[in-house]
mmCIF file of C-alpha atoms and ligand atoms in Angstrom:
data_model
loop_
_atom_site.group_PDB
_atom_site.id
_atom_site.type_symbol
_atom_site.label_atom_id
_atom_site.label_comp_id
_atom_site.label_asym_id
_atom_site.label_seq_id
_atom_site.Cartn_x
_atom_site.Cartn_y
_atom_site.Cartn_z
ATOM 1 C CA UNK A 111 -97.425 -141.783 -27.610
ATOM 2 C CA UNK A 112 -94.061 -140.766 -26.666
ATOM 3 C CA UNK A 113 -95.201 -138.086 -24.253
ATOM 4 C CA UNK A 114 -97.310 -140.570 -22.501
ATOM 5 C CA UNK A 115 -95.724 -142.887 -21.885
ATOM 6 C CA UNK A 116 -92.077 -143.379 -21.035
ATOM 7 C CA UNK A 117 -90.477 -147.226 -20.694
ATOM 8 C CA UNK A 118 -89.150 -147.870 -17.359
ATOM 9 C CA UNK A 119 -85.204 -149.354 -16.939
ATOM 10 C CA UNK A 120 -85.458 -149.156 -21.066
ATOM 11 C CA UNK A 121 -81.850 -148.633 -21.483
ATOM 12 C CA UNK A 122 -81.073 -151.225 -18.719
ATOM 13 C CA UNK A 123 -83.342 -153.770 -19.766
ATOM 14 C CA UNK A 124 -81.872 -153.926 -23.271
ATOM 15 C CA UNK A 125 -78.176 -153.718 -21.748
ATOM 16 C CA UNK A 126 -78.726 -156.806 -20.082
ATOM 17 C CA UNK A 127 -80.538 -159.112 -22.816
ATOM 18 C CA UNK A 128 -78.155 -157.455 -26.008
ATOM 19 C CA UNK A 129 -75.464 -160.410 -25.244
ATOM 20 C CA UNK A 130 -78.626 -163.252 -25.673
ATOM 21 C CA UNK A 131 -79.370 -161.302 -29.009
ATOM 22 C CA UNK A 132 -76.323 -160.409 -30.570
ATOM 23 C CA UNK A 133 -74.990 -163.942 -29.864
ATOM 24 C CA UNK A 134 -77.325 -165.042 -32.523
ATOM 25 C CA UNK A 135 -78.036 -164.594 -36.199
ATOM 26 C CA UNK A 136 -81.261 -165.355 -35.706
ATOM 27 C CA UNK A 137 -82.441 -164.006 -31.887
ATOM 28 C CA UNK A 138 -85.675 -164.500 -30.922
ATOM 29 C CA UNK A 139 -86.746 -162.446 -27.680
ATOM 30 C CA UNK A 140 -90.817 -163.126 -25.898
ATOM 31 C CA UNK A 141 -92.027 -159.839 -24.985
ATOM 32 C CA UNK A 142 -94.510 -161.184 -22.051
ATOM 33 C CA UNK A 143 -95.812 -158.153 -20.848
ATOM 34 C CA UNK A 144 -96.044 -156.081 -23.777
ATOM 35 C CA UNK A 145 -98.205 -153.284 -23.164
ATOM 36 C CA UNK A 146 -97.818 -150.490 -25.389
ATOM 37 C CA UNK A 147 -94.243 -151.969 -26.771
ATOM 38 C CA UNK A 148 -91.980 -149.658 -25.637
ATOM 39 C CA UNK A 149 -89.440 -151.712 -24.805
ATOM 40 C CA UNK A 150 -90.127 -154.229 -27.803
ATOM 41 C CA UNK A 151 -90.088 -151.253 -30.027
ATOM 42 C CA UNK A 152 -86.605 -149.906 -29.134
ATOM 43 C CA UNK A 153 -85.120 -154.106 -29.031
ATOM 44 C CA UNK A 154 -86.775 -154.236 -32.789
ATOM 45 C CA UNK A 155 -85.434 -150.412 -33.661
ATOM 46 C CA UNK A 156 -81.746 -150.989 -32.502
ATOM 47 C CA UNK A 157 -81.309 -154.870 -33.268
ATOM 48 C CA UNK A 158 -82.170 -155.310 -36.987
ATOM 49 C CA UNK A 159 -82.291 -159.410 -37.128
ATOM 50 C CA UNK A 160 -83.952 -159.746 -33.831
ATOM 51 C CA UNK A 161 -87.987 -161.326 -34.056
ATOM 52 C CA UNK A 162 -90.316 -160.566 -31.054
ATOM 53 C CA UNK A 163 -93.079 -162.852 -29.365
ATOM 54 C CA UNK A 164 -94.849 -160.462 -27.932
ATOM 55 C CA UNK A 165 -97.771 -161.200 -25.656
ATOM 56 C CA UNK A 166 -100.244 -159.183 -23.646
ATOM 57 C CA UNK A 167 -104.072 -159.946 -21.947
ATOM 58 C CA UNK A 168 -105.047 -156.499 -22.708
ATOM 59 C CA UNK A 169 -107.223 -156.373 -26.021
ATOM 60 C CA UNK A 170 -106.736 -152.118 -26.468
ATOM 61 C CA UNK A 171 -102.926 -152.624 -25.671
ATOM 62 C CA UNK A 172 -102.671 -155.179 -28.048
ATOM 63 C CA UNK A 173 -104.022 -152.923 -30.945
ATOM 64 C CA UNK A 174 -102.030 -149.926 -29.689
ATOM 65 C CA UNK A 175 -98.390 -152.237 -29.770
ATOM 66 C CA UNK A 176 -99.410 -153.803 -33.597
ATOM 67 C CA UNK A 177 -99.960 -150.376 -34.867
ATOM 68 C CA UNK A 178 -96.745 -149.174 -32.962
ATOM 69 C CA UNK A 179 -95.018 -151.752 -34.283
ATOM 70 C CA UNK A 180 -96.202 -152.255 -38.092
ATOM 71 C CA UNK A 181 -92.784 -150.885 -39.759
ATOM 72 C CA UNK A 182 -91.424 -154.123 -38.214
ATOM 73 C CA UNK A 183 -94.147 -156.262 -39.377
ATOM 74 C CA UNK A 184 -92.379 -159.625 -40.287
ATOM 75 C CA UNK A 185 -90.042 -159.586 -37.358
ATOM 76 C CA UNK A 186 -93.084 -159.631 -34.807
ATOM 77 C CA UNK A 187 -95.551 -162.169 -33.499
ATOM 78 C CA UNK A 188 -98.468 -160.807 -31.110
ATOM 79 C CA UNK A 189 -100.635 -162.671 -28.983
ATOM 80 C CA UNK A 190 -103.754 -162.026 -27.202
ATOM 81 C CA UNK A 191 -103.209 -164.099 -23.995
ATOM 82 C CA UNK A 192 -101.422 -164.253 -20.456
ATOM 83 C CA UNK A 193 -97.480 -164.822 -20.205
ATOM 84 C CA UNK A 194 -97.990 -168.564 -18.277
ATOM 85 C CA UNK A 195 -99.438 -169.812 -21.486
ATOM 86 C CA UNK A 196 -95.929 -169.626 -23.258
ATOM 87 C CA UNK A 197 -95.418 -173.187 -23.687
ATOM 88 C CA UNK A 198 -98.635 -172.800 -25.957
ATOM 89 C CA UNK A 199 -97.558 -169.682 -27.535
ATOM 90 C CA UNK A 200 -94.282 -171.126 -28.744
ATOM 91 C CA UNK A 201 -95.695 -174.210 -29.813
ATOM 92 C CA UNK A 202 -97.815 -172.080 -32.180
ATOM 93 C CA UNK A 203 -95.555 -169.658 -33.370
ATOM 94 C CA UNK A 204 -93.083 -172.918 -34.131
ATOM 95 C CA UNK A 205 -89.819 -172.577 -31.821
ATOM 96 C CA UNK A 206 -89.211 -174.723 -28.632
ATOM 97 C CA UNK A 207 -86.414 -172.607 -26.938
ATOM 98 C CA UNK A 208 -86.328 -168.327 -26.959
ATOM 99 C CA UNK A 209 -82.851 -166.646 -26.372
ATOM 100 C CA UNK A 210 -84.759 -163.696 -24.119
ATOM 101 C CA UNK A 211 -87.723 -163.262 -22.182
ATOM 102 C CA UNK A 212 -88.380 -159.865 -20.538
ATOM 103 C CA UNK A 213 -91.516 -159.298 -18.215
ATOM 104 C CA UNK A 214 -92.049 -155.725 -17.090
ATOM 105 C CA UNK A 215 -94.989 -156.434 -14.870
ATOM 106 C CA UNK A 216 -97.982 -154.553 -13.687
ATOM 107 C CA UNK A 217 -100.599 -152.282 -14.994
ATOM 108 C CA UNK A 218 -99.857 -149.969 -18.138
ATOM 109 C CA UNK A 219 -99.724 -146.059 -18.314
ATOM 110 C CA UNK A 220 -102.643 -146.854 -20.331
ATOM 111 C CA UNK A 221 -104.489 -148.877 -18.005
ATOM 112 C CA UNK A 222 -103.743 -146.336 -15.603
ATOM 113 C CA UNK A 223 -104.714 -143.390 -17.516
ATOM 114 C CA UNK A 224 -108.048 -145.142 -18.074
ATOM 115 C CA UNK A 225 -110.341 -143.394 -16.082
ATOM 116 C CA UNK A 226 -113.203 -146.161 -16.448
ATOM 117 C CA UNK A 227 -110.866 -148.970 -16.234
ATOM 118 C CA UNK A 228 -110.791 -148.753 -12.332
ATOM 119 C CA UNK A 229 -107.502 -148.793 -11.726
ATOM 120 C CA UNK A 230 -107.046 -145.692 -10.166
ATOM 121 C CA UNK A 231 -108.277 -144.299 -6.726
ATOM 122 C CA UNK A 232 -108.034 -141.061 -7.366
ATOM 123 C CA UNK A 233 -110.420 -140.578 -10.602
ATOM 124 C CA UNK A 234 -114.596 -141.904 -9.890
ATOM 125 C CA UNK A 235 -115.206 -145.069 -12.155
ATOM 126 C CA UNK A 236 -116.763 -148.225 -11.874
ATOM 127 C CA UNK A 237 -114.235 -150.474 -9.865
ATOM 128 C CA UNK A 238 -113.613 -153.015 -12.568
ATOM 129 C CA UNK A 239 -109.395 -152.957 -12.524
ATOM 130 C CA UNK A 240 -109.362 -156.290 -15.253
ATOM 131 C CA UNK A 241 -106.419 -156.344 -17.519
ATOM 132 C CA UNK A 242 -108.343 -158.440 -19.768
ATOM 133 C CA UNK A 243 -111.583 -157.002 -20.442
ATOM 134 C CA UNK A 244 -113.230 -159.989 -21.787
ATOM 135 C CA UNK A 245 -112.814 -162.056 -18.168
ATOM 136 C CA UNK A 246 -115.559 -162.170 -16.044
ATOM 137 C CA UNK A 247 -113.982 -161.200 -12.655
ATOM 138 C CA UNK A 248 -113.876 -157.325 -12.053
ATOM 139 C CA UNK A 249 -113.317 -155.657 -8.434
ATOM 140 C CA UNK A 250 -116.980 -155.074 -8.148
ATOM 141 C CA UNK A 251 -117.864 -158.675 -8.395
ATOM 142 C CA UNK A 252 -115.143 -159.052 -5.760
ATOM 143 C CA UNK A 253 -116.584 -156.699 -3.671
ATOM 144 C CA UNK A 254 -120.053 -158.378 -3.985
ATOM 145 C CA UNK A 255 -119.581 -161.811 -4.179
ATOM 146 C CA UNK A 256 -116.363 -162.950 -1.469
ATOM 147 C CA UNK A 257 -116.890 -163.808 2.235
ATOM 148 C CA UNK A 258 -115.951 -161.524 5.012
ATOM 149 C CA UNK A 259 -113.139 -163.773 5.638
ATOM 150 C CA UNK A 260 -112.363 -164.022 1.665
ATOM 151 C CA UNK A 261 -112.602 -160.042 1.380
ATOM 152 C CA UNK A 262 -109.928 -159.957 4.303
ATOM 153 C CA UNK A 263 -107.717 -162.752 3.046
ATOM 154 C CA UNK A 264 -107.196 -160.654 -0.108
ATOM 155 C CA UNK A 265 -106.551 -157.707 1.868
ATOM 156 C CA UNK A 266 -104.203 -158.769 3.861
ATOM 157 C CA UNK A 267 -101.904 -160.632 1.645
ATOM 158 C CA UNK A 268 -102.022 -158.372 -1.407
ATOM 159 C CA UNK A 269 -102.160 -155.568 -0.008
ATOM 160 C CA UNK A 270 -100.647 -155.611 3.303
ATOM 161 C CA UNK A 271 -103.507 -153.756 4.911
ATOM 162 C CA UNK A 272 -103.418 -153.845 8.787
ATOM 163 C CA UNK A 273 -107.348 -152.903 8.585
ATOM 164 C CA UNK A 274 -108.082 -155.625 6.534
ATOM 165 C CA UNK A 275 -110.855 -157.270 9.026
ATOM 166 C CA UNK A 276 -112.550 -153.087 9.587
ATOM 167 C CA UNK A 277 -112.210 -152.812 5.781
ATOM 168 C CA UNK A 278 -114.221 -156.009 4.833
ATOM 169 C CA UNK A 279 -116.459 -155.849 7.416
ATOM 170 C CA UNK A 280 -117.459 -152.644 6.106
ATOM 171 C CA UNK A 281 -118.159 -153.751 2.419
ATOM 172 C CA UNK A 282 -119.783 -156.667 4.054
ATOM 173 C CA UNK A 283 -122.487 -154.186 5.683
ATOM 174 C CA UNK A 284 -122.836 -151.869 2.343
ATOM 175 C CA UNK A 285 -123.914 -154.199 0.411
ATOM 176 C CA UNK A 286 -127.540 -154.603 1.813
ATOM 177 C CA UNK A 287 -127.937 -150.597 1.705
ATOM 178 C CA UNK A 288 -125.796 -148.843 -0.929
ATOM 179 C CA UNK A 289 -123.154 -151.349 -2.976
ATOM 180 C CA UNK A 290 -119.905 -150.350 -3.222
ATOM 181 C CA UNK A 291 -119.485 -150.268 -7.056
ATOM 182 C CA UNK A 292 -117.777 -147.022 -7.913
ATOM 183 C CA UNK A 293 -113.666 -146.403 -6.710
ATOM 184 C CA UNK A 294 -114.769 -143.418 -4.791
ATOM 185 C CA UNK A 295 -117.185 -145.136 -2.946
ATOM 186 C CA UNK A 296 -114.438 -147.451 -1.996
ATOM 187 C CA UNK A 297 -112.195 -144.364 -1.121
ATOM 188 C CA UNK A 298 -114.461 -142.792 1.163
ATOM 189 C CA UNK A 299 -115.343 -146.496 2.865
ATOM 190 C CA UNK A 300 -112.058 -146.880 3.797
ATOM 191 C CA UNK A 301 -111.301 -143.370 5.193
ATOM 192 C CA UNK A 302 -114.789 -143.632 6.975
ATOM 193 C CA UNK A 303 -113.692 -147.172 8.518
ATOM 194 C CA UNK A 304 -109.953 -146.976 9.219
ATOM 195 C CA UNK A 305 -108.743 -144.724 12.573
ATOM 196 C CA UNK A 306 -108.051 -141.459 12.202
ATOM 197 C CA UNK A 307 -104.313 -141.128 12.966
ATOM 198 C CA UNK A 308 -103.152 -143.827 10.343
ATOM 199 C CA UNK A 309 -105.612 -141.499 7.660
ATOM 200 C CA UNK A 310 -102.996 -138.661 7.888
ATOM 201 C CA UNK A 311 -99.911 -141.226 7.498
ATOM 202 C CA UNK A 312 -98.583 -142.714 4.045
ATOM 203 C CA UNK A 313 -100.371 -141.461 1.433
ATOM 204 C CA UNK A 314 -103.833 -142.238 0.313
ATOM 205 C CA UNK A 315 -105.004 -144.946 2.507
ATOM 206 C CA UNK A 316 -107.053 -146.692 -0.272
ATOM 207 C CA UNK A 317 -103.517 -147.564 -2.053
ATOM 208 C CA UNK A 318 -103.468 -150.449 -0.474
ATOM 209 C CA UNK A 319 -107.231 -152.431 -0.902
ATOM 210 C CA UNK A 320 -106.499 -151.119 -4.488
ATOM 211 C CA UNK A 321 -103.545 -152.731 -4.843
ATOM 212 C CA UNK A 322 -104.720 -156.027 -3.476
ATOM 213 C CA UNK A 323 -107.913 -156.095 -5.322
ATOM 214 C CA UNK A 324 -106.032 -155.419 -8.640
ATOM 215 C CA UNK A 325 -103.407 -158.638 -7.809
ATOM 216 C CA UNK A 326 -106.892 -160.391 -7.407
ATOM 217 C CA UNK A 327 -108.967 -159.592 -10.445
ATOM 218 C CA UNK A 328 -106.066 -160.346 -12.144
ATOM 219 C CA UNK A 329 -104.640 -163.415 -10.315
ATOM 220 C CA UNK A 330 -100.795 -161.238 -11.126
ATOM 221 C CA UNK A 331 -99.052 -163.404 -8.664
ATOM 222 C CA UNK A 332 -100.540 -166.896 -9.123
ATOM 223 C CA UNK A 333 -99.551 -166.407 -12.839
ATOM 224 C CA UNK A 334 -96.038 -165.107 -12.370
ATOM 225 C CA UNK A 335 -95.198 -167.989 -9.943
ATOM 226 C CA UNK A 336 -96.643 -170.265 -12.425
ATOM 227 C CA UNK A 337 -95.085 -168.635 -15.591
ATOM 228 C CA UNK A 338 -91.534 -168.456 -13.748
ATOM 229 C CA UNK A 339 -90.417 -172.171 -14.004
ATOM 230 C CA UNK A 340 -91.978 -172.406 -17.526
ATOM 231 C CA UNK A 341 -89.546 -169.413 -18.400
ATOM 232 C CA UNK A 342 -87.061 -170.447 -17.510
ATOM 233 C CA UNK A 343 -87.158 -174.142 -19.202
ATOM 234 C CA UNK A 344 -88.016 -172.111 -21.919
ATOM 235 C CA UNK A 345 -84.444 -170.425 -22.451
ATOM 236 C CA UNK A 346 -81.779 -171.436 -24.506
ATOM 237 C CA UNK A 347 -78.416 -171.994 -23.157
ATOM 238 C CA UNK A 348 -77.071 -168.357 -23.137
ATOM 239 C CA UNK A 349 -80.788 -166.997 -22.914
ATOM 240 C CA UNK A 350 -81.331 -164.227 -20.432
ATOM 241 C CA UNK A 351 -84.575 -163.550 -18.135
ATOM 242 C CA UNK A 352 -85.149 -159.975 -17.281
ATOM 243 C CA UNK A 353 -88.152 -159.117 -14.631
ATOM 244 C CA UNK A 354 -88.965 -155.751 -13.994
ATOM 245 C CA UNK A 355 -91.124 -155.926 -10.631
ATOM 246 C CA UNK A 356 -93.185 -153.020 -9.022
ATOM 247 C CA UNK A 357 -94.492 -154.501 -5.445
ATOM 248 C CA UNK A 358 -92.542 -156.485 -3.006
ATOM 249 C CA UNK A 359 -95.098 -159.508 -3.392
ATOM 250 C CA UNK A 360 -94.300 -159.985 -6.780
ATOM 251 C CA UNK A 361 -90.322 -158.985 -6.462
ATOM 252 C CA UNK A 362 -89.955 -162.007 -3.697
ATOM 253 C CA UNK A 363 -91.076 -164.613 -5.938
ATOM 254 C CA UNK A 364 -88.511 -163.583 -8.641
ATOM 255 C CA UNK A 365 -86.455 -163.939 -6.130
ATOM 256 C CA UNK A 366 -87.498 -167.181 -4.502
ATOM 257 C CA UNK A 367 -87.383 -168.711 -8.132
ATOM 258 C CA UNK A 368 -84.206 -167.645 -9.229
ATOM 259 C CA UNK A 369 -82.478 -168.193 -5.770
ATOM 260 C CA UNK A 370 -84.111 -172.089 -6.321
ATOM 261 C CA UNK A 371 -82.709 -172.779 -9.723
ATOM 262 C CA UNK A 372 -78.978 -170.979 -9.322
ATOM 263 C CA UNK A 373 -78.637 -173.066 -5.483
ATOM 264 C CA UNK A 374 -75.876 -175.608 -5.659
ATOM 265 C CA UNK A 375 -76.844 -179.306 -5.341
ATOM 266 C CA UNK A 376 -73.860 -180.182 -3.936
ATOM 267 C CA UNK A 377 -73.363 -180.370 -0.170
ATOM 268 C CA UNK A 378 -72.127 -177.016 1.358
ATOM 269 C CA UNK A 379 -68.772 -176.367 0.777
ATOM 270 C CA UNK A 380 -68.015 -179.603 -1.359
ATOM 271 C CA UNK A 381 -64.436 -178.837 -3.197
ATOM 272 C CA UNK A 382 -65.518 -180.132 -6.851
ATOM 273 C CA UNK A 383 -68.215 -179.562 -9.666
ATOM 274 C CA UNK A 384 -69.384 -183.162 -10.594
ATOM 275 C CA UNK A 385 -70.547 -183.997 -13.558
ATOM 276 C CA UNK A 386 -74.232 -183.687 -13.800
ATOM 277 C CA UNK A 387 -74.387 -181.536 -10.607
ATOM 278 C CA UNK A 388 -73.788 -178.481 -12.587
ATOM 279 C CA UNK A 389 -76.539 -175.457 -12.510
ATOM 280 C CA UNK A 390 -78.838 -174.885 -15.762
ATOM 281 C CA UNK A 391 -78.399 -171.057 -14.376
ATOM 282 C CA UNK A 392 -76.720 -168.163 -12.788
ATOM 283 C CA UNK A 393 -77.960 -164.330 -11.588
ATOM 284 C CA UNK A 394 -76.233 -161.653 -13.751
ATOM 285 C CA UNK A 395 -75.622 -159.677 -10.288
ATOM 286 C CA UNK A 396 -77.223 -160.344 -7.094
ATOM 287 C CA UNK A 397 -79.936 -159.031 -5.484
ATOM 288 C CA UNK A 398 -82.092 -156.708 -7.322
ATOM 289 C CA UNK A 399 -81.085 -152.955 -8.893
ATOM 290 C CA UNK A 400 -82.941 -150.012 -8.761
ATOM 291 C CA UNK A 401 -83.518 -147.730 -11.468
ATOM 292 C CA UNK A 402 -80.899 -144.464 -10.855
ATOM 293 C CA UNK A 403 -82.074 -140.757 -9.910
ATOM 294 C CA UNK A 404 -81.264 -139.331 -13.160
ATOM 295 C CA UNK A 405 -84.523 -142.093 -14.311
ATOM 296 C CA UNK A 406 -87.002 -141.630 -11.289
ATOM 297 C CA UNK A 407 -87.118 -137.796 -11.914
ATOM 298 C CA UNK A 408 -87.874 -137.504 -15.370
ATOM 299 C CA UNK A 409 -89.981 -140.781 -14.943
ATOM 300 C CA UNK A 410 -91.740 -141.149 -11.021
ATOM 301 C CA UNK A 411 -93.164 -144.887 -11.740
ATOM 302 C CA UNK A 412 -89.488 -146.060 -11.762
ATOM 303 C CA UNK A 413 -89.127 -145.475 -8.227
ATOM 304 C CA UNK A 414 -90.665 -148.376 -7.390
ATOM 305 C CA UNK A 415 -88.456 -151.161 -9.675
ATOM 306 C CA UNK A 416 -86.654 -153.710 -8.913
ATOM 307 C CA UNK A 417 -84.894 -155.667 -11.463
ATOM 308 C CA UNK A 418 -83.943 -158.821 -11.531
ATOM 309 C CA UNK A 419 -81.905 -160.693 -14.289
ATOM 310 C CA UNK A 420 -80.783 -164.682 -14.945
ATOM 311 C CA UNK A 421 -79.134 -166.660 -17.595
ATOM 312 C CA UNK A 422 -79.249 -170.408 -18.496
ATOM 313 C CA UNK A 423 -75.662 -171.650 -18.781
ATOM 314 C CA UNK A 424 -76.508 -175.142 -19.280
ATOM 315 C CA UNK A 425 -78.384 -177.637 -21.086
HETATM 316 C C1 SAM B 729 -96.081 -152.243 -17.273
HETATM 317 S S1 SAM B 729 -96.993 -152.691 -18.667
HETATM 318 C C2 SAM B 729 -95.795 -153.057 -19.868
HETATM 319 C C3 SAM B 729 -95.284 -151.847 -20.586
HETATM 320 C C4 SAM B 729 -94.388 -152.162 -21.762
HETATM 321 N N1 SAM B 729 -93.144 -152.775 -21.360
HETATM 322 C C5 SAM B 729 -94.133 -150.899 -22.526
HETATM 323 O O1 SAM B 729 -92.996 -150.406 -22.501
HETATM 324 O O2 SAM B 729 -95.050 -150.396 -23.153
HETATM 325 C C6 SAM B 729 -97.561 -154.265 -18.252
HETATM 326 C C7 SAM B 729 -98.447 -154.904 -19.298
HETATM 327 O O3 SAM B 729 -98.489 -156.279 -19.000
HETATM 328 C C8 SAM B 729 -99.775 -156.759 -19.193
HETATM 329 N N2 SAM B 729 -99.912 -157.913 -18.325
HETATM 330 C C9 SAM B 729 -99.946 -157.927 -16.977
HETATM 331 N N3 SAM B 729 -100.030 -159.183 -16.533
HETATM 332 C C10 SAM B 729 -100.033 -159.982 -17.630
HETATM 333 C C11 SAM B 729 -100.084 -161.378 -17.832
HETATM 334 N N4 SAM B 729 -100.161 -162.213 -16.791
HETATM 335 N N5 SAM B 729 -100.034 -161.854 -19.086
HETATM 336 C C12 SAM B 729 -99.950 -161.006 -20.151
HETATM 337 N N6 SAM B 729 -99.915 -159.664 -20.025
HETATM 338 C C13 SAM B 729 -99.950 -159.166 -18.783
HETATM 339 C C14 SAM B 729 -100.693 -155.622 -18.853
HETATM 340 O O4 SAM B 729 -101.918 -155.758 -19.542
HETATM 341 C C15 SAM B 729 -99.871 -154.415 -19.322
HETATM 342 O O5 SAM B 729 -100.229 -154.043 -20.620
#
């Protein structure tokens, strides 16, 4: 599996959450986004008294990370189910506070890789695109089902598309004649529909409806800014957050979450920390870092991360 698939910001991520684990006799770190556990299998491999929650909504993932991770069997829990639900999860697995969480967001190599999953634009398959194969939402049923306005909406938002109104018009009109139910339909809808000069500029010019109707069929940023709070209530004090993100939508609301809990609630300025005025949390740098050169050539998907990393200093 090696060869296929190589864990983005792998030795960064663990840098950053090794003080929340080797603080502890006992560390226990949730794995949200677990995918085909290559970061959870290095955190397992390297820290010997560490337990993992991991948790994914893809079913063939899920079987892929339990075999990958059998030699640890014992130090891992693995659930079947979205990373908002954690409050649930940790209820059931019997722990109210976690000293890690680490959420490397978006689709998987595997996902990817899967021609028939939908997910890619540049292989023909049925547009489906769900993480979780057992929901009833796929990007066809999108396609078929939302208004003109609706289709837009989506467009627009998640994907940024300037064309959005041409775009959904279009799949508006196809679906009396000739559905658009395969990804290369899709492709050649969008080249037939969009002008001619921005067809030659930045890349394929499906990236974009893809994009959006993947953040749809799988509601990715309704469930981050729900999971985010839940997070980060969920730490212990000297717990550390890590969020790999992969699209500006979903980077800003990191952002926008952590900038909300690490804001002082004192006026501006005011010369004294009071007592009971103190923050839960602080950044471990600011901003967001990118993965380095040395990474994004031997692995192009890292281009595109931003990381972002918290801690809870208080009760
Ligand atoms: C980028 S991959 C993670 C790769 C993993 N870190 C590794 O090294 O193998 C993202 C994974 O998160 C899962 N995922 C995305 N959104 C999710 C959500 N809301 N809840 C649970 N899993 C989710 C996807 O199914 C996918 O397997």
């Amino acid at each position: 599996m090696s060869e296929i698939h190589l864990p983005v910001s792998l030795e960064r991520s663990i840098e950053l959450l090794t003080p929340a684990i080797t603080s502890k006799s006992h560390p226990i770190i949730v794995d949200g986004t677990l995918g085909l556990a290559g970061h959870s299998y290095e955190l397992l491999r390297r820290f010997p008294q560490l337990t993992i929650i991991g948790i994914d909504r893809d079913q063939q993932a899920i079987e892929i990370a339990k075999k990958r991770l059998e030699q640890f069997s014992g130090r891992v829990r693995v659930y079947q189910d979205t990373y908002d639900n954690l409050t649930q999860i940790l209820d059931d697995f019997g722990t109210e506070y976690v000293d890690g969480i680490f959420l490397d967001l978006g689709v998987s190599s595997l996902q990817l890789d899967s021609i028939e999953r939908g997910f890619s634009y540049s292989q023909d398959a049925p547009l489906d695109m769900r993480m979780n194969q057992n929901q009833d939402l796929t990007a066809m049923k999108i396609l078929a089902t939302y208004s003109q306005s609706e289709l837009t909406r989506v467009l627009r938002e998640y994907g940024d598309e300037k064309f959005a109104p041409k775009i959904a018009r279009a799949i508006i009109e196809a679906r009396g004649s000739d559905p658009i139910i395969k990804t290369h339909a899709l492709v050649e809808l969008i080249k037939r529909v969009i002008p001619a000069p921005a067809r030659r500029t930045g890349g394929n010019p499906a990236k974009r409806t893809f994009q959006a109707l993947r953040i749809e069929v799988n509601s990715e940023l309704s469930i981050l800014e729900r999971a985010l709070p839940v997070a980060l209530e969920k730490l212990a004090i000297g717990g550390r957050l890590v969020v790999l993100s992969f699209q500006s939508l979903e980077d800003k609301i990191v952002k926008r979450e952590f900038a909300k809990v690490v804001e002082s609630k004192l006026p501006k300025g005011f010369p004294i920390d009071l007592p009971g005025y103190q923050n839960k949390f602080a950044l471990l740098f600011n901003g967001s870092q990118k993965a380095s050169e040395e990474e994004i050539t031997s692995n192009p998907r890292a281009q595109s991360v931003r990381i972002r990393a918290i801690k809870r200093v208080a009760a």
